[in-house]
Amino acid sequence: MNEHRNHIDFWLMSAVLTLMLLSLGIVYSASASYAQVKMGDSEKMLTSHAIKVIMGIFGMFFFIRLDYKVVRRFTKYALILAVVMLFMTLVLGVVSKGATRFIRINSIGFQPSEFAKYALLFHLSVLIASKQEIIDDLRRGFYPMIFWVGLVTALVMAQPNFSMGAMIFGLSMILLFIGNVRLKHLLLTFAVLLPIIGLYLISAEYRLRRVTDFFSGVSSGTVPSNYQPWQSILGFGNGGIFGVGPGESKQRDFFLPESYGDFVFSIVGEEYGFLGTIFFLAIFFYILIRGLRISKNAPDTFSKYLALAITLSIIFYALINAGVTLRILPTTGLPMPFVSYGGSSMVFSACAIGVLLNISAHTELHPRAREVPVIGSVDADNVELRKVY
Amino acid sequence: MTIEPQQKLPAYDIGDIQEKKFRLRFVQILLFVFFGIVVLRLIQIQILESPMYKIIAQKQYQAKFLLPAARGVLYDRKGNVLASNSQLVSFAADPKIALEDADDISKKFSKIFGKPKNYYLQELKSDSRFVWLERMVDLKYLKEFDVKKMTGVIVRYETKRIYYNDYLAGQLIGAVNIDNSGISGIEQQYDKELKGVDGYVVFQRDGLRRARPSVDYPRVEPRDGNNIYLTIDIQLQAIAEKELKRGVEENKIDRGLVIMMQPRTGEILAIAQYPKVDPNHFGKYEMEDQRLRAFTDMFEPGSVFKIVTASAAIEHNLVKPDRKFNAEKGSYKVYIGSNKKTREITDAHKAEILTFQEAMEMSSNIVMAKISDIIGAERFYKMARDYGFGIATNIEYPGELNGVLKKPINWSATSLNTMAFGYEVGVTPLQIVCAYAAIANDGVLMKPLLFKKEVDASGTVVRASKPQKIRNVISHSTCETLNQFLEGVVERGTATQAKVKGVRIAGKTGTSKKLIDGKYTTGDYIASFVGYFPVEDPQIVCLVMMDKPKGISYYGGTVSAPVFGAIAEQVITTTDITSRLTPVIASVDSGAVSTEIEKNKYMRASNLVPDVRGLSLRKAIETLKTQGLIPIVNGSGIVSTQLPSPGAPKKRGMQITLICQQKNNYDIGMNDQTGDRK
């Protein structure tokens, strides 16, 4: 299969690299004031972010070169490792802002939930692909899948990290939905879980307040928990069409909390205006289109679902993050992939893109190949068939 | 590559494939819609509503910092400081920013100011974005903190009004509230003039409220309040207060007041009131004691009002001074109407026959009642009106009363006789003084003045008062006759205790029963004496009024006249009475002056702390040193604040604290006026 290496989706890679490089400038601008005041060095966070970007690029290239079929063999162990790490996080994690979300290994802290998310999605892709024939069977098909989903979701929510848990659960359900799991099973799962999630949601005051404040419709910053989204919108609005210019953000000067992290998109809107935000959205849209295409042309069922899982994860994150910063959605703690400051997301998402790119190398996208009628274009498992041509 | 064993070529039917396709398509559409919503939202916020957000954002980035104007200084007629300002500091905080440091801040404040830590913690937990932690504390506390290290703490320099003479003329001067607005007395009357116009400077600021000057907006300098000179003379004021206090204490009196006026100009020289109040702590006194009763209290004058009767009789040439009257041995029954009802008028000094002049000297109510019958209602009413009774004098002071003078049409059958000796009328102490000043001023009624001049920071006189003649009340010859009568009162009449050796004094006593709940009670009297001196060229009119004497005596002649005498004696011995009332600075270094005067010796207009604000530090130090002052420096750059304030009395070797700021460094200490998120 090595001949296909030359055909990795170059444009997809370019799009992702563009985001990662642009994020350097944006995170620098967004974090400079904060880093100056809290750490005494305005470039401290830029440096840290740049390291993560480099790590991400290395990770990406590693997975581009690693055959996805090798990845397939390790998904189960990766998922078990992820579960173990989530347990460890609960027991000896670093407490930050009221939750234990990080663990430290040799002073490098990272969020196991980011790793767990991809491990789960990868393994679900394996399970869906291998159980297609028995997918309707509750015991043999559905239970094994929902077991892992439930376990990981519960462990993440226990940190407590509601938004991440909800995202993992939602992405898994979407993947299972596309993966032909019986609707009845999915609906039953929701019926059982929704009350539990609802209870969890109202069990912490800040979570409930975020939601009620969001729906109360108070748009100005007068409600304390609305302060951040209100400041975010001010940034977008002040940016207008053309933006206030690179490095000219004022919202980052302690008006907008987390301006470099979950609310970095607002800084994009402020400095680069509508043109900037549309450009970023366009890149994500492009990633979606390329991801769907890779999935469509994927060589086998596993890679097909895996490509979908990776694409959907990144796009949903981007959209939900944008939705939060624009106050379409209540405040969550989700980063914008490849843009926000936050190492774990950057590194793991880059690795996932690496896997996606590796899959793309196994598809034939050149014009001649398209003319070839591939049997069962949706489920072209048998690579050997193609090799006939 | 190897094909994994479980991968078989699956056999799907068409329905399966279509459903599968549909599911993927469903999720795709979901995502496209999501993209669409985000784009629409961006169009809404970044294009359609952008102008609105730009305005709000601008407001958020700009902070309009107040440059408070210094409140004008109050001076007496000779330039002695009555009220000035001192610089204090207030600590506030923005709880939103203090957040993580709240505990540290509370601990530190608790340690320094001694309040429990929870007090500050409670404040710092507030939802507001501006809370006071400590207000108006000494500048020395600034040194205890490294404010820049305490995130969210805001420092604000504030000025506090200082009344240098404590109790001196307390009610007259009045007071300001914590925001430096006049709420009483002169401070209230001239609040607008004293206040000045605050300046401001627009800063760029960040979410931590740190600010730097904005180049886009000009700095508007504050215009300091104008200084006001009063007609009051603190030396006379001190004499009046000292003697009033002594008189009050000797006679066990609740309340008393003294007014001194220059008859020629109508300028009020002193207004003393007992009990005293200290304007530095104005709030702790009762309302009754806060107000200036000389203008805001009405009473029935009693015998001091007899000058109206006498004036009318003489002016209209109806009664000669030596005309004899039957004084009825102190008890006179007047028939009222036709039903044989009688009313009794009594005299304290019983006599059989009295001349008009003797009746004034002995203060006979009976004779005055008889004379009023000769005068008649209209002429009597007009004379009272001409003296200014029944209408406010329109002195520039808040809360002055009109008094009550009924028109003849509203009089009862006995009103004329009663008014002849000072009942059934309501007058303010000020009106009495003005009326006597008219006699001392050759029959010309002057408008009473408290305001001398208003001077702006550059020394230009903005407004100055001029003596204002209201009307000729009585003729020169009537004045001479009245002078003779009133001098007789002091020489041999009811007020011999007001006599002072070597000076001719004229005056009149009054002892009136107080009207309480519509009844005249025998226990409650107002004892008053009003007079002027020297008779040949009157310089001072002085009223002494004692409310409710509880000692052995309650007569104006025995309670108030001695106080008048003591005041007059001191005025004559310690001042050069003929020249001292001109605005020239007179010598105050006379031994007999009270301690309050001693305290003010150094407070000369030419002897005040210079204004070095706005100067470079080097220049400021130089200026202070050449004047024998010791600068204490705080910070570097430009002097922004000095303590004591400019215009404060200067003493050699005095320490002047200078607070300096770098010209472009206003990190702390500015007054945030945007207020949008407080």
PDB file of N, CA and C in Angstrom, chain A residues 321-365:
ATOM      1  N   ASN A 321     -17.687  25.400  20.181  1.00  0.00           N
ATOM      2  CA  ASN A 321     -16.878  26.492  20.737  1.00  0.00           C
ATOM      3  C   ASN A 321     -17.312  27.837  20.162  1.00  0.00           C
ATOM      4  N   ALA A 322     -17.465  27.892  18.843  1.00  0.00           N
ATOM      5  CA  ALA A 322     -17.897  29.151  18.225  1.00  0.00           C
ATOM      6  C   ALA A 322     -19.271  29.544  18.745  1.00  0.00           C
ATOM      7  N   GLY A 323     -20.149  28.544  18.883  1.00  0.00           N
ATOM      8  CA  GLY A 323     -21.497  28.811  19.382  1.00  0.00           C
ATOM      9  C   GLY A 323     -21.486  29.394  20.778  1.00  0.00           C
ATOM     10  N   VAL A 324     -20.575  28.900  21.604  1.00  0.00           N
ATOM     11  CA  VAL A 324     -20.484  29.429  22.973  1.00  0.00           C
ATOM     12  C   VAL A 324     -19.977  30.872  22.957  1.00  0.00           C
ATOM     13  N   THR A 325     -18.934  31.112  22.167  1.00  0.00           N
ATOM     14  CA  THR A 325     -18.380  32.460  22.154  1.00  0.00           C
ATOM     15  C   THR A 325     -19.372  33.461  21.573  1.00  0.00           C
ATOM     16  N   LEU A 326     -20.287  32.961  20.727  1.00  0.00           N
ATOM     17  CA  LEU A 326     -21.289  33.853  20.128  1.00  0.00           C
ATOM     18  C   LEU A 326     -22.587  33.822  20.913  1.00  0.00           C
ATOM     19  N   ARG A 327     -22.567  33.113  22.028  1.00  0.00           N
ATOM     20  CA  ARG A 327     -23.722  33.008  22.914  1.00  0.00           C
ATOM     21  C   ARG A 327     -24.945  32.407  22.209  1.00  0.00           C
ATOM     22  N   ILE A 328     -24.663  31.474  21.309  1.00  0.00           N
ATOM     23  CA  ILE A 328     -25.761  30.676  20.762  1.00  0.00           C
ATOM     24  C   ILE A 328     -26.010  29.526  21.728  1.00  0.00           C
ATOM     25  N   LEU A 329     -24.953  29.127  22.440  1.00  0.00           N
ATOM     26  CA  LEU A 329     -25.018  28.006  23.377  1.00  0.00           C
ATOM     27  C   LEU A 329     -24.550  28.485  24.757  1.00  0.00           C
ATOM     28  N   PRO A 330     -24.989  27.790  25.801  1.00  0.00           N
ATOM     29  CA  PRO A 330     -24.511  28.151  27.145  1.00  0.00           C
ATOM     30  C   PRO A 330     -23.008  27.894  27.268  1.00  0.00           C
ATOM     31  N   THR A 331     -22.406  28.562  28.224  1.00  0.00           N
ATOM     32  CA  THR A 331     -20.960  28.456  28.390  1.00  0.00           C
ATOM     33  C   THR A 331     -20.532  27.030  28.739  1.00  0.00           C
ATOM     34  N   THR A 332     -19.581  26.510  27.957  1.00  0.00           N
ATOM     35  CA  THR A 332     -18.984  25.214  28.265  1.00  0.00           C
ATOM     36  C   THR A 332     -17.488  25.424  28.337  1.00  0.00           C
ATOM     37  N   GLY A 333     -16.788  24.370  28.639  1.00  0.00           N
ATOM     38  CA  GLY A 333     -15.335  24.547  28.721  1.00  0.00           C
ATOM     39  C   GLY A 333     -14.630  23.866  27.574  1.00  0.00           C
ATOM     40  N   LEU A 334     -15.129  24.021  26.351  1.00  0.00           N
ATOM     41  CA  LEU A 334     -14.516  23.316  25.228  1.00  0.00           C
ATOM     42  C   LEU A 334     -13.627  24.247  24.408  1.00  0.00           C
ATOM     43  N   PRO A 335     -12.425  23.778  24.060  1.00  0.00           N
ATOM     44  CA  PRO A 335     -11.521  24.621  23.272  1.00  0.00           C
ATOM     45  C   PRO A 335     -11.886  24.578  21.789  1.00  0.00           C
ATOM     46  N   MET A 336     -11.353  25.516  21.038  1.00  0.00           N
ATOM     47  CA  MET A 336     -11.482  25.447  19.587  1.00  0.00           C
ATOM     48  C   MET A 336     -10.257  24.686  19.078  1.00  0.00           C
ATOM     49  N   PRO A 337     -10.468  23.556  18.398  1.00  0.00           N
ATOM     50  CA  PRO A 337      -9.335  22.720  18.006  1.00  0.00           C
ATOM     51  C   PRO A 337      -8.336  23.502  17.153  1.00  0.00           C
ATOM     52  N   PHE A 338      -7.098  23.283  17.440  1.00  0.00           N
ATOM     53  CA  PHE A 338      -5.957  23.883  16.713  1.00  0.00           C
ATOM     54  C   PHE A 338      -5.804  25.383  16.916  1.00  0.00           C
ATOM     55  N   VAL A 339      -6.743  26.022  17.591  1.00  0.00           N
ATOM     56  CA  VAL A 339      -6.658  27.477  17.742  1.00  0.00           C
ATOM     57  C   VAL A 339      -6.448  27.863  19.211  1.00  0.00           C
ATOM     58  N   SER A 340      -7.237  27.283  20.099  1.00  0.00           N
ATOM     59  CA  SER A 340      -7.160  27.656  21.509  1.00  0.00           C
ATOM     60  C   SER A 340      -5.828  27.263  22.126  1.00  0.00           C
ATOM     61  N   TYR A 341      -5.454  28.049  23.144  1.00  0.00           N
ATOM     62  CA  TYR A 341      -4.331  27.661  23.968  1.00  0.00           C
ATOM     63  C   TYR A 341      -4.788  26.473  24.793  1.00  0.00           C
ATOM     64  N   GLY A 342      -4.034  25.458  24.876  1.00  0.00           N
ATOM     65  CA  GLY A 342      -4.437  24.274  25.622  1.00  0.00           C
ATOM     66  C   GLY A 342      -3.794  23.082  24.963  1.00  0.00           C
ATOM     67  N   GLY A 343      -2.761  22.593  25.564  1.00  0.00           N
ATOM     68  CA  GLY A 343      -1.876  21.611  24.937  1.00  0.00           C
ATOM     69  C   GLY A 343      -2.526  20.304  24.576  1.00  0.00           C
ATOM     70  N   SER A 344      -3.322  19.754  25.511  1.00  0.00           N
ATOM     71  CA  SER A 344      -3.849  18.412  25.274  1.00  0.00           C
ATOM     72  C   SER A 344      -4.673  18.365  24.006  1.00  0.00           C
ATOM     73  N   SER A 345      -5.558  19.319  23.870  1.00  0.00           N
ATOM     74  CA  SER A 345      -6.431  19.336  22.701  1.00  0.00           C
ATOM     75  C   SER A 345      -5.606  19.476  21.431  1.00  0.00           C
ATOM     76  N   MET A 346      -4.635  20.396  21.464  1.00  0.00           N
ATOM     77  CA  MET A 346      -3.801  20.640  20.293  1.00  0.00           C
ATOM     78  C   MET A 346      -3.078  19.365  19.876  1.00  0.00           C
ATOM     79  N   VAL A 347      -2.418  18.718  20.818  1.00  0.00           N
ATOM     80  CA  VAL A 347      -1.590  17.562  20.488  1.00  0.00           C
ATOM     81  C   VAL A 347      -2.448  16.391  20.024  1.00  0.00           C
ATOM     82  N   PHE A 348      -3.484  16.061  20.770  1.00  0.00           N
ATOM     83  CA  PHE A 348      -4.286  14.883  20.411  1.00  0.00           C
ATOM     84  C   PHE A 348      -5.065  15.109  19.118  1.00  0.00           C
ATOM     85  N   SER A 349      -5.565  16.338  18.929  1.00  0.00           N
ATOM     86  CA  SER A 349      -6.296  16.603  17.695  1.00  0.00           C
ATOM     87  C   SER A 349      -5.360  16.506  16.504  1.00  0.00           C
ATOM     88  N   ALA A 350      -4.133  16.989  16.657  1.00  0.00           N
ATOM     89  CA  ALA A 350      -3.161  16.914  15.564  1.00  0.00           C
ATOM     90  C   ALA A 350      -2.855  15.460  15.254  1.00  0.00           C
ATOM     91  N   CYS A 351      -2.692  14.648  16.295  1.00  0.00           N
ATOM     92  CA  CYS A 351      -2.442  13.224  16.079  1.00  0.00           C
ATOM     93  C   CYS A 351      -3.600  12.595  15.322  1.00  0.00           C
ATOM     94  N   ALA A 352      -4.836  12.967  15.733  1.00  0.00           N
ATOM     95  CA  ALA A 352      -6.015  12.402  15.080  1.00  0.00           C
ATOM     96  C   ALA A 352      -6.044  12.791  13.610  1.00  0.00           C
ATOM     97  N   ILE A 353      -5.686  14.044  13.320  1.00  0.00           N
ATOM     98  CA  ILE A 353      -5.622  14.478  11.929  1.00  0.00           C
ATOM     99  C   ILE A 353      -4.572  13.669  11.177  1.00  0.00           C
ATOM    100  N   GLY A 354      -3.491  13.355  11.886  1.00  0.00           N
ATOM    101  CA  GLY A 354      -2.453  12.504  11.287  1.00  0.00           C
ATOM    102  C   GLY A 354      -3.050  11.182  10.845  1.00  0.00           C
ATOM    103  N   VAL A 355      -3.844  10.560  11.694  1.00  0.00           N
ATOM    104  CA  VAL A 355      -4.492   9.296  11.351  1.00  0.00           C
ATOM    105  C   VAL A 355      -5.397   9.492  10.139  1.00  0.00           C
ATOM    106  N   LEU A 356      -6.165  10.599  10.179  1.00  0.00           N
ATOM    107  CA  LEU A 356      -7.072  10.883   9.059  1.00  0.00           C
ATOM    108  C   LEU A 356      -6.290  11.021   7.753  1.00  0.00           C
ATOM    109  N   LEU A 357      -5.155  11.684   7.833  1.00  0.00           N
ATOM    110  CA  LEU A 357      -4.335  11.875   6.636  1.00  0.00           C
ATOM    111  C   LEU A 357      -3.770  10.543   6.141  1.00  0.00           C
ATOM    112  N   ASN A 358      -3.433   9.695   7.109  1.00  0.00           N
ATOM    113  CA  ASN A 358      -2.935   8.378   6.716  1.00  0.00           C
ATOM    114  C   ASN A 358      -4.021   7.608   5.967  1.00  0.00           C
ATOM    115  N   ILE A 359      -5.256   7.723   6.453  1.00  0.00           N
ATOM    116  CA  ILE A 359      -6.352   7.051   5.745  1.00  0.00           C
ATOM    117  C   ILE A 359      -6.474   7.607   4.324  1.00  0.00           C
ATOM    118  N   SER A 360      -6.304   8.974   4.256  1.00  0.00           N
ATOM    119  CA  SER A 360      -6.449   9.593   2.933  1.00  0.00           C
ATOM    120  C   SER A 360      -5.421   9.046   1.945  1.00  0.00           C
ATOM    121  N   ALA A 361      -4.293   8.625   2.485  1.00  0.00           N
ATOM    122  CA  ALA A 361      -3.256   8.099   1.614  1.00  0.00           C
ATOM    123  C   ALA A 361      -3.656   6.739   1.054  1.00  0.00           C
ATOM    124  N   HIS A 362      -4.622   6.115   1.664  1.00  0.00           N
ATOM    125  CA  HIS A 362      -5.057   4.807   1.201  1.00  0.00           C
ATOM    126  C   HIS A 362      -6.229   4.895   0.249  1.00  0.00           C
ATOM    127  N   THR A 363      -6.674   6.119  -0.031  1.00  0.00           N
ATOM    128  CA  THR A 363      -7.767   6.276  -0.987  1.00  0.00           C
ATOM    129  C   THR A 363      -7.189   6.726  -2.310  1.00  0.00           C
ATOM    130  N   GLU A 364      -7.959   6.524  -3.345  1.00  0.00           N
ATOM    131  CA  GLU A 364      -7.494   6.979  -4.643  1.00  0.00           C
ATOM    132  C   GLU A 364      -8.332   8.160  -5.062  1.00  0.00           C
ATOM    133  N   LEU A 365      -7.707   9.297  -5.043  1.00  0.00           N
ATOM    134  CA  LEU A 365      -8.460  10.499  -5.299  1.00  0.00           C
ATOM    135  C   LEU A 365      -8.167  11.110  -6.655  1.00  0.00           C
TER     136      LEU A 365
END
